[in-house]
Amino acid sequence: MCVAPRSIEFYTSIQRLHRFTQIIEAGAATGESYLFRGGCYQEQQMLDAAIQDYTKGLEYSGSLDDETIGILYDSRGMCYQRTHRPEQALADSKQAVKHNPTESRAWANLGRTYHSMGNYEEALKAFATCIDINPQDTWVWYFRAQTYEALGQPENIISDVTTLMALDVAKTAILYNTRARAHLALGHYDAVIADCNAGLQPETLERDLEAWALFAVRGWAYFYLGKLEDALADFMDSIRLDQKAAHSRLGIGLVYKAMGAESGA
């Protein structure tokens, strides 16, 4: 939950922040007012301030319903996760699903917390619960795909990303890249090229940092198909966009070696 600086949403968030600050400073604070102001801080990536407000909001637990308490814990837990405090994040995520067990996003965030701690088995359980509650909670499919990637399960990655793309969600370069890597692991080279081509389209490509990864993955597909000139061009483009693309440098070396072997033959 964040907004881009200098965007309309950012300035709207600032206005809301001032409004809730006025309420709190006027002595009319409630658990909800701290929740809403904390949300504004979180949107603006002022995470420590958000944590403080969520903590203050929880001091009003006696006058709050379980749903609101769960949202406070869930929101604070995500701030803890983003500030690399996994134990606090896990404790809050557990409280979030305890108070609000039918909130799919709380289960998704619990799964993300387990994933960040390397507890992939519990992460998958939490993601499965989220999907059982609301299979339309789109990005849980991507979060679970990341866990499958950590476990080296490319078939499941492809399944989850494909499911996500079938839902009403923007087909971003990062999704195509994730699925392309899984296809590469399985030797589905034509599928890799198709996904990378789609990901490199202007309407899906958001940042050059995504482009370098797509060029690199497609380069390996071309290499394994024996299309050395195409592979070399992609590896070169990858390095042009990211000088630290070590796998692309390795690819260039292997392409030149293969070209040398071909010319020697």
mmCIF file of C-alpha atoms in Angstrom:
data_model
loop_
_atom_site.group_PDB
_atom_site.id
_atom_site.type_symbol
_atom_site.label_atom_id
_atom_site.label_comp_id
_atom_site.label_asym_id
_atom_site.label_seq_id
_atom_site.Cartn_x
_atom_site.Cartn_y
_atom_site.Cartn_z
ATOM 1 C CA MET A 1 0.000 0.000 0.000
ATOM 2 C CA CYS A 2 1.864 3.063 -1.260
ATOM 3 C CA VAL A 3 1.320 5.949 -3.652
ATOM 4 C CA ALA A 4 3.722 7.500 -6.119
ATOM 5 C CA PRO A 5 5.259 10.837 -5.024
ATOM 6 C CA ARG A 6 3.732 13.925 -6.650
ATOM 7 C CA SER A 7 0.796 11.914 -7.958
ATOM 8 C CA ILE A 8 -2.843 12.900 -7.439
ATOM 9 C CA GLU A 9 -3.177 10.013 -4.994
ATOM 10 C CA PHE A 10 -0.142 11.271 -3.057
ATOM 11 C CA TYR A 11 -1.593 14.750 -2.544
ATOM 12 C CA THR A 12 -4.973 13.269 -1.652
ATOM 13 C CA SER A 13 -3.217 11.140 0.966
ATOM 14 C CA ILE A 14 -1.530 14.244 2.398
ATOM 15 C CA GLN A 15 -4.892 16.006 2.672
ATOM 16 C CA ARG A 16 -6.376 13.016 4.483
ATOM 17 C CA LEU A 17 -3.336 12.907 6.771
ATOM 18 C CA HIS A 18 -3.869 16.542 7.789
ATOM 19 C CA ARG A 19 -7.576 15.937 8.401
ATOM 20 C CA PHE A 20 -7.003 12.972 10.722
ATOM 21 C CA THR A 21 -4.160 14.801 12.474
ATOM 22 C CA GLN A 22 -6.558 17.658 13.236
ATOM 23 C CA ILE A 23 -9.068 15.197 14.685
ATOM 24 C CA ILE A 24 -6.426 13.558 16.875
ATOM 25 C CA GLU A 25 -4.908 16.852 18.050
ATOM 26 C CA ALA A 26 -8.377 18.186 18.872
ATOM 27 C CA GLY A 27 -8.726 15.448 21.473
ATOM 28 C CA ALA A 28 -11.259 13.448 19.470
ATOM 29 C CA ALA A 29 -8.964 10.526 18.693
ATOM 30 C CA THR A 30 -10.419 7.055 18.202
ATOM 31 C CA GLY A 31 -8.967 3.750 17.167
ATOM 32 C CA GLU A 32 -10.318 4.383 13.684
ATOM 33 C CA SER A 33 -8.689 7.819 13.402
ATOM 34 C CA TYR A 34 -5.299 6.307 14.237
ATOM 35 C CA LEU A 35 -5.981 3.487 11.764
ATOM 36 C CA PHE A 36 -6.803 5.945 8.976
ATOM 37 C CA ARG A 37 -3.869 8.251 9.713
ATOM 38 C CA GLY A 38 -1.568 5.248 9.918
ATOM 39 C CA GLY A 39 -2.828 4.230 6.500
ATOM 40 C CA CYS A 40 -1.870 7.654 5.134
ATOM 41 C CA TYR A 41 1.620 7.324 6.594
ATOM 42 C CA GLN A 42 1.896 3.843 5.108
ATOM 43 C CA GLU A 43 0.797 5.096 1.678
ATOM 44 C CA GLN A 44 3.557 7.704 1.851
ATOM 45 C CA GLN A 45 6.062 5.034 2.956
ATOM 46 C CA MET A 46 6.547 6.651 6.375
ATOM 47 C CA LEU A 47 6.458 3.229 7.953
ATOM 48 C CA ASP A 48 7.714 3.961 11.466
ATOM 49 C CA ALA A 49 5.081 6.684 11.835
ATOM 50 C CA ALA A 50 2.455 4.249 10.554
ATOM 51 C CA ILE A 51 3.548 1.637 13.105
ATOM 52 C CA GLN A 52 3.207 4.191 15.907
ATOM 53 C CA ASP A 53 -0.324 5.099 14.827
ATOM 54 C CA TYR A 54 -1.431 1.487 14.446
ATOM 55 C CA THR A 55 -0.035 0.804 17.921
ATOM 56 C CA LYS A 56 -1.974 3.776 19.312
ATOM 57 C CA GLY A 57 -5.087 2.531 17.531
ATOM 58 C CA LEU A 58 -4.776 -0.846 19.230
ATOM 59 C CA GLU A 59 -4.908 0.907 22.611
ATOM 60 C CA TYR A 60 -8.594 1.499 21.815
ATOM 61 C CA SER A 61 -9.261 -2.221 21.272
ATOM 62 C CA GLY A 62 -11.951 -2.259 23.935
ATOM 63 C CA SER A 63 -14.150 -0.016 21.795
ATOM 64 C CA LEU A 64 -13.334 -1.604 18.424
ATOM 65 C CA ASP A 65 -14.909 -4.549 16.632
ATOM 66 C CA ASP A 66 -12.844 -7.583 15.680
ATOM 67 C CA GLU A 67 -12.678 -6.571 12.021
ATOM 68 C CA THR A 68 -11.073 -3.219 12.808
ATOM 69 C CA ILE A 69 -8.672 -4.792 15.304
ATOM 70 C CA GLY A 70 -7.685 -7.315 12.652
ATOM 71 C CA ILE A 71 -7.034 -4.549 10.121
ATOM 72 C CA LEU A 72 -4.834 -2.702 12.621
ATOM 73 C CA TYR A 73 -2.752 -5.822 13.262
ATOM 74 C CA ASP A 74 -2.577 -6.666 9.563
ATOM 75 C CA SER A 75 -1.501 -3.151 8.591
ATOM 76 C CA ARG A 76 1.135 -2.947 11.312
ATOM 77 C CA GLY A 77 2.380 -6.398 10.400
ATOM 78 C CA MET A 78 2.968 -5.330 6.797
ATOM 79 C CA CYS A 79 4.930 -2.305 8.020
ATOM 80 C CA TYR A 80 7.041 -4.573 10.218
ATOM 81 C CA GLN A 81 7.659 -6.849 7.251
ATOM 82 C CA ARG A 82 8.750 -3.987 5.017
ATOM 83 C CA THR A 83 11.102 -2.696 7.729
ATOM 84 C CA HIS A 84 12.672 -6.158 8.097
ATOM 85 C CA ARG A 85 11.236 -7.096 11.487
ATOM 86 C CA PRO A 86 9.911 -10.562 10.669
ATOM 87 C CA GLU A 87 9.160 -11.754 14.198
ATOM 88 C CA GLN A 88 6.968 -8.740 14.925
ATOM 89 C CA ALA A 89 5.371 -9.088 11.488
ATOM 90 C CA LEU A 90 4.522 -12.734 12.131
ATOM 91 C CA ALA A 91 3.035 -12.023 15.548
ATOM 92 C CA ASP A 92 0.819 -9.295 14.088
ATOM 93 C CA SER A 93 -0.233 -11.375 11.077
ATOM 94 C CA LYS A 94 -1.316 -14.202 13.380
ATOM 95 C CA GLN A 95 -3.376 -11.747 15.411
ATOM 96 C CA ALA A 96 -4.893 -10.355 12.208
ATOM 97 C CA VAL A 97 -6.283 -13.715 11.073
ATOM 98 C CA LYS A 98 -7.371 -14.536 14.632
ATOM 99 C CA HIS A 99 -9.527 -11.397 14.834
ATOM 100 C CA ASN A 100 -10.602 -11.396 11.197
ATOM 101 C CA PRO A 101 -10.463 -15.015 9.967
ATOM 102 C CA THR A 102 -12.580 -14.412 6.856
ATOM 103 C CA GLU A 103 -10.424 -11.563 5.515
ATOM 104 C CA SER A 104 -8.531 -13.058 2.578
ATOM 105 C CA ARG A 105 -5.924 -10.307 2.423
ATOM 106 C CA ALA A 106 -4.897 -10.974 6.031
ATOM 107 C CA TRP A 107 -4.187 -14.601 5.110
ATOM 108 C CA ALA A 108 -2.253 -13.475 2.032
ATOM 109 C CA ASN A 109 -0.121 -11.191 4.181
ATOM 110 C CA LEU A 110 0.450 -13.988 6.686
ATOM 111 C CA GLY A 111 1.703 -16.097 3.794
ATOM 112 C CA ARG A 112 4.022 -13.318 2.653
ATOM 113 C CA THR A 113 5.429 -13.055 6.162
ATOM 114 C CA TYR A 114 6.086 -16.792 6.355
ATOM 115 C CA HIS A 115 7.687 -16.637 2.903
ATOM 116 C CA SER A 116 10.024 -13.823 3.992
ATOM 117 C CA MET A 117 11.140 -16.034 6.891
ATOM 118 C CA GLY A 118 11.802 -19.017 4.617
ATOM 119 C CA ASN A 119 8.913 -21.032 6.074
ATOM 120 C CA TYR A 120 7.481 -22.003 2.703
ATOM 121 C CA GLU A 121 5.232 -24.801 3.968
ATOM 122 C CA GLU A 122 3.306 -22.446 6.251
ATOM 123 C CA ALA A 123 3.294 -19.793 3.529
ATOM 124 C CA LEU A 124 1.566 -22.194 1.136
ATOM 125 C CA LYS A 125 -1.025 -23.072 3.790
ATOM 126 C CA ALA A 126 -1.831 -19.402 4.363
ATOM 127 C CA PHE A 127 -2.068 -18.696 0.630
ATOM 128 C CA ALA A 128 -4.368 -21.698 0.179
ATOM 129 C CA THR A 129 -6.669 -20.360 2.901
ATOM 130 C CA CYS A 130 -6.725 -16.963 1.196
ATOM 131 C CA ILE A 131 -7.677 -18.577 -2.120
ATOM 132 C CA ASP A 132 -10.379 -20.687 -0.454
ATOM 133 C CA ILE A 133 -11.917 -17.517 0.990
ATOM 134 C CA ASN A 134 -11.593 -15.414 -2.149
ATOM 135 C CA PRO A 135 -10.016 -16.837 -5.322
ATOM 136 C CA GLN A 136 -10.502 -13.405 -6.912
ATOM 137 C CA ASP A 137 -7.925 -11.898 -4.522
ATOM 138 C CA THR A 138 -5.671 -11.579 -7.522
ATOM 139 C CA TRP A 139 -2.153 -11.003 -6.255
ATOM 140 C CA VAL A 140 -2.170 -13.937 -3.860
ATOM 141 C CA TRP A 141 -1.598 -16.062 -6.963
ATOM 142 C CA TYR A 142 1.621 -14.140 -7.632
ATOM 143 C CA PHE A 143 2.730 -14.343 -4.010
ATOM 144 C CA ARG A 144 2.212 -18.115 -4.069
ATOM 145 C CA ALA A 145 4.076 -18.344 -7.379
ATOM 146 C CA GLN A 146 7.047 -16.689 -5.660
ATOM 147 C CA THR A 147 6.946 -19.368 -2.980
ATOM 148 C CA TYR A 148 6.779 -22.085 -5.623
ATOM 149 C CA GLU A 149 9.792 -20.461 -7.286
ATOM 150 C CA ALA A 150 11.723 -20.629 -4.018
ATOM 151 C CA LEU A 151 10.801 -24.329 -3.820
ATOM 152 C CA GLY A 152 11.832 -24.981 -7.435
ATOM 153 C CA GLN A 153 8.360 -25.960 -8.677
ATOM 154 C CA PRO A 154 8.067 -24.403 -12.168
ATOM 155 C CA GLU A 155 4.854 -26.221 -13.134
ATOM 156 C CA ASN A 156 3.053 -24.643 -10.177
ATOM 157 C CA ILE A 157 4.516 -21.227 -10.997
ATOM 158 C CA ILE A 158 3.133 -21.439 -14.528
ATOM 159 C CA SER A 159 -0.256 -22.541 -13.228
ATOM 160 C CA ASP A 160 -0.579 -19.699 -10.707
ATOM 161 C CA VAL A 161 0.675 -16.938 -13.002
ATOM 162 C CA THR A 162 -1.607 -18.161 -15.788
ATOM 163 C CA THR A 163 -4.546 -18.133 -13.362
ATOM 164 C CA LEU A 164 -3.661 -14.597 -12.292
ATOM 165 C CA MET A 165 -3.454 -13.417 -15.895
ATOM 166 C CA ALA A 166 -6.904 -14.873 -16.561
ATOM 167 C CA LEU A 167 -8.348 -12.649 -13.838
ATOM 168 C CA ASP A 168 -9.068 -8.966 -14.320
ATOM 169 C CA VAL A 169 -5.523 -7.791 -13.695
ATOM 170 C CA ALA A 170 -2.985 -5.817 -15.699
ATOM 171 C CA LYS A 171 -0.618 -8.175 -17.484
ATOM 172 C CA THR A 172 2.670 -6.638 -16.401
ATOM 173 C CA ALA A 173 6.191 -7.431 -17.519
ATOM 174 C CA ILE A 174 6.987 -8.909 -14.121
ATOM 175 C CA LEU A 175 4.282 -11.554 -14.599
ATOM 176 C CA TYR A 176 5.539 -12.497 -18.040
ATOM 177 C CA ASN A 177 9.097 -12.632 -16.703
ATOM 178 C CA THR A 178 8.102 -14.883 -13.800
ATOM 179 C CA ARG A 179 6.292 -17.322 -16.079
ATOM 180 C CA ALA A 180 9.071 -17.180 -18.691
ATOM 181 C CA ARG A 181 11.663 -18.220 -16.089
ATOM 182 C CA ALA A 182 9.498 -21.188 -15.151
ATOM 183 C CA HIS A 183 9.129 -22.198 -18.796
ATOM 184 C CA LEU A 184 12.912 -21.895 -19.178
ATOM 185 C CA ALA A 185 13.469 -24.287 -16.277
ATOM 186 C CA LEU A 186 11.234 -26.823 -18.036
ATOM 187 C CA GLY A 187 12.852 -26.365 -21.448
ATOM 188 C CA HIS A 188 9.753 -24.765 -22.983
ATOM 189 C CA TYR A 189 11.846 -22.409 -25.083
ATOM 190 C CA ASP A 190 9.152 -21.289 -27.522
ATOM 191 C CA ALA A 191 6.912 -20.416 -24.563
ATOM 192 C CA VAL A 192 9.798 -18.448 -23.017
ATOM 193 C CA ILE A 193 10.189 -16.401 -26.184
ATOM 194 C CA ALA A 194 6.442 -15.785 -26.431
ATOM 195 C CA ASP A 195 6.225 -14.556 -22.827
ATOM 196 C CA CYS A 196 9.300 -12.344 -23.167
ATOM 197 C CA ASN A 197 7.990 -10.854 -26.404
ATOM 198 C CA ALA A 198 4.708 -10.031 -24.658
ATOM 199 C CA GLY A 199 6.501 -8.604 -21.633
ATOM 200 C CA LEU A 200 8.632 -6.318 -23.791
ATOM 201 C CA GLN A 201 5.612 -4.615 -25.337
ATOM 202 C CA PRO A 202 5.285 -0.909 -24.378
ATOM 203 C CA GLU A 203 1.899 -1.434 -22.718
ATOM 204 C CA THR A 204 3.307 -4.036 -20.309
ATOM 205 C CA LEU A 205 6.847 -2.777 -19.830
ATOM 206 C CA GLU A 206 7.072 -0.289 -16.971
ATOM 207 C CA ARG A 207 10.771 0.039 -16.255
ATOM 208 C CA ASP A 208 14.074 -0.754 -17.969
ATOM 209 C CA LEU A 209 14.936 -2.850 -14.913
ATOM 210 C CA GLU A 210 12.223 -5.236 -16.051
ATOM 211 C CA ALA A 211 13.445 -5.146 -19.648
ATOM 212 C CA TRP A 212 16.956 -6.342 -18.844
ATOM 213 C CA ALA A 213 15.569 -9.439 -17.133
ATOM 214 C CA LEU A 214 13.289 -10.242 -20.072
ATOM 215 C CA PHE A 215 16.152 -9.867 -22.546
ATOM 216 C CA ALA A 216 18.299 -12.147 -20.380
ATOM 217 C CA VAL A 217 15.684 -14.897 -20.105
ATOM 218 C CA ARG A 218 14.890 -14.760 -23.813
ATOM 219 C CA GLY A 219 18.609 -14.826 -24.567
ATOM 220 C CA TRP A 220 18.954 -18.156 -22.778
ATOM 221 C CA ALA A 221 16.002 -19.580 -24.696
ATOM 222 C CA TYR A 222 17.604 -18.554 -27.985
ATOM 223 C CA PHE A 223 20.922 -20.010 -26.827
ATOM 224 C CA TYR A 224 19.443 -23.415 -26.034
ATOM 225 C CA LEU A 225 17.621 -23.372 -29.381
ATOM 226 C CA GLY A 226 20.961 -22.791 -31.110
ATOM 227 C CA LYS A 227 19.991 -19.290 -32.298
ATOM 228 C CA LEU A 228 23.299 -17.788 -31.284
ATOM 229 C CA GLU A 229 23.015 -14.408 -33.023
ATOM 230 C CA ASP A 230 19.637 -13.772 -31.411
ATOM 231 C CA ALA A 231 20.967 -14.906 -28.037
ATOM 232 C CA LEU A 232 23.971 -12.597 -28.317
ATOM 233 C CA ALA A 233 21.774 -9.618 -29.211
ATOM 234 C CA ASP A 234 19.527 -10.228 -26.197
ATOM 235 C CA PHE A 235 22.411 -10.683 -23.770
ATOM 236 C CA MET A 236 23.960 -7.448 -25.077
ATOM 237 C CA ASP A 237 20.673 -5.586 -24.587
ATOM 238 C CA SER A 238 20.387 -7.003 -21.082
ATOM 239 C CA ILE A 239 23.835 -5.700 -20.125
ATOM 240 C CA ARG A 240 23.144 -2.350 -21.797
ATOM 241 C CA LEU A 241 20.222 -1.895 -19.404
ATOM 242 C CA ASP A 242 21.921 -3.361 -16.338
ATOM 243 C CA GLN A 243 25.710 -3.482 -16.152
ATOM 244 C CA LYS A 244 25.479 -5.982 -13.279
ATOM 245 C CA ALA A 245 23.621 -8.625 -15.306
ATOM 246 C CA ALA A 246 26.081 -11.397 -14.461
ATOM 247 C CA HIS A 247 24.049 -14.185 -16.061
ATOM 248 C CA SER A 248 23.987 -12.254 -19.328
ATOM 249 C CA ARG A 249 27.769 -11.862 -19.235
ATOM 250 C CA LEU A 250 28.047 -15.606 -18.718
ATOM 251 C CA GLY A 251 25.688 -16.083 -21.646
ATOM 252 C CA ILE A 252 27.829 -13.910 -23.910
ATOM 253 C CA GLY A 253 30.881 -15.974 -23.044
ATOM 254 C CA LEU A 254 29.070 -19.205 -23.848
ATOM 255 C CA VAL A 255 27.724 -17.779 -27.116
ATOM 256 C CA TYR A 256 31.208 -16.777 -28.271
ATOM 257 C CA LYS A 257 32.523 -20.179 -27.260
ATOM 258 C CA ALA A 258 29.763 -21.899 -29.244
ATOM 259 C CA MET A 259 30.373 -19.631 -32.235
ATOM 260 C CA GLY A 260 34.054 -20.474 -32.087
ATOM 261 C CA ALA A 261 33.271 -24.174 -32.037
ATOM 262 C CA GLU A 262 30.985 -23.752 -35.045
ATOM 263 C CA SER A 263 33.582 -21.809 -37.028
ATOM 264 C CA GLY A 264 36.246 -24.349 -36.127
ATOM 265 C CA ALA A 265 34.049 -27.146 -37.392
#
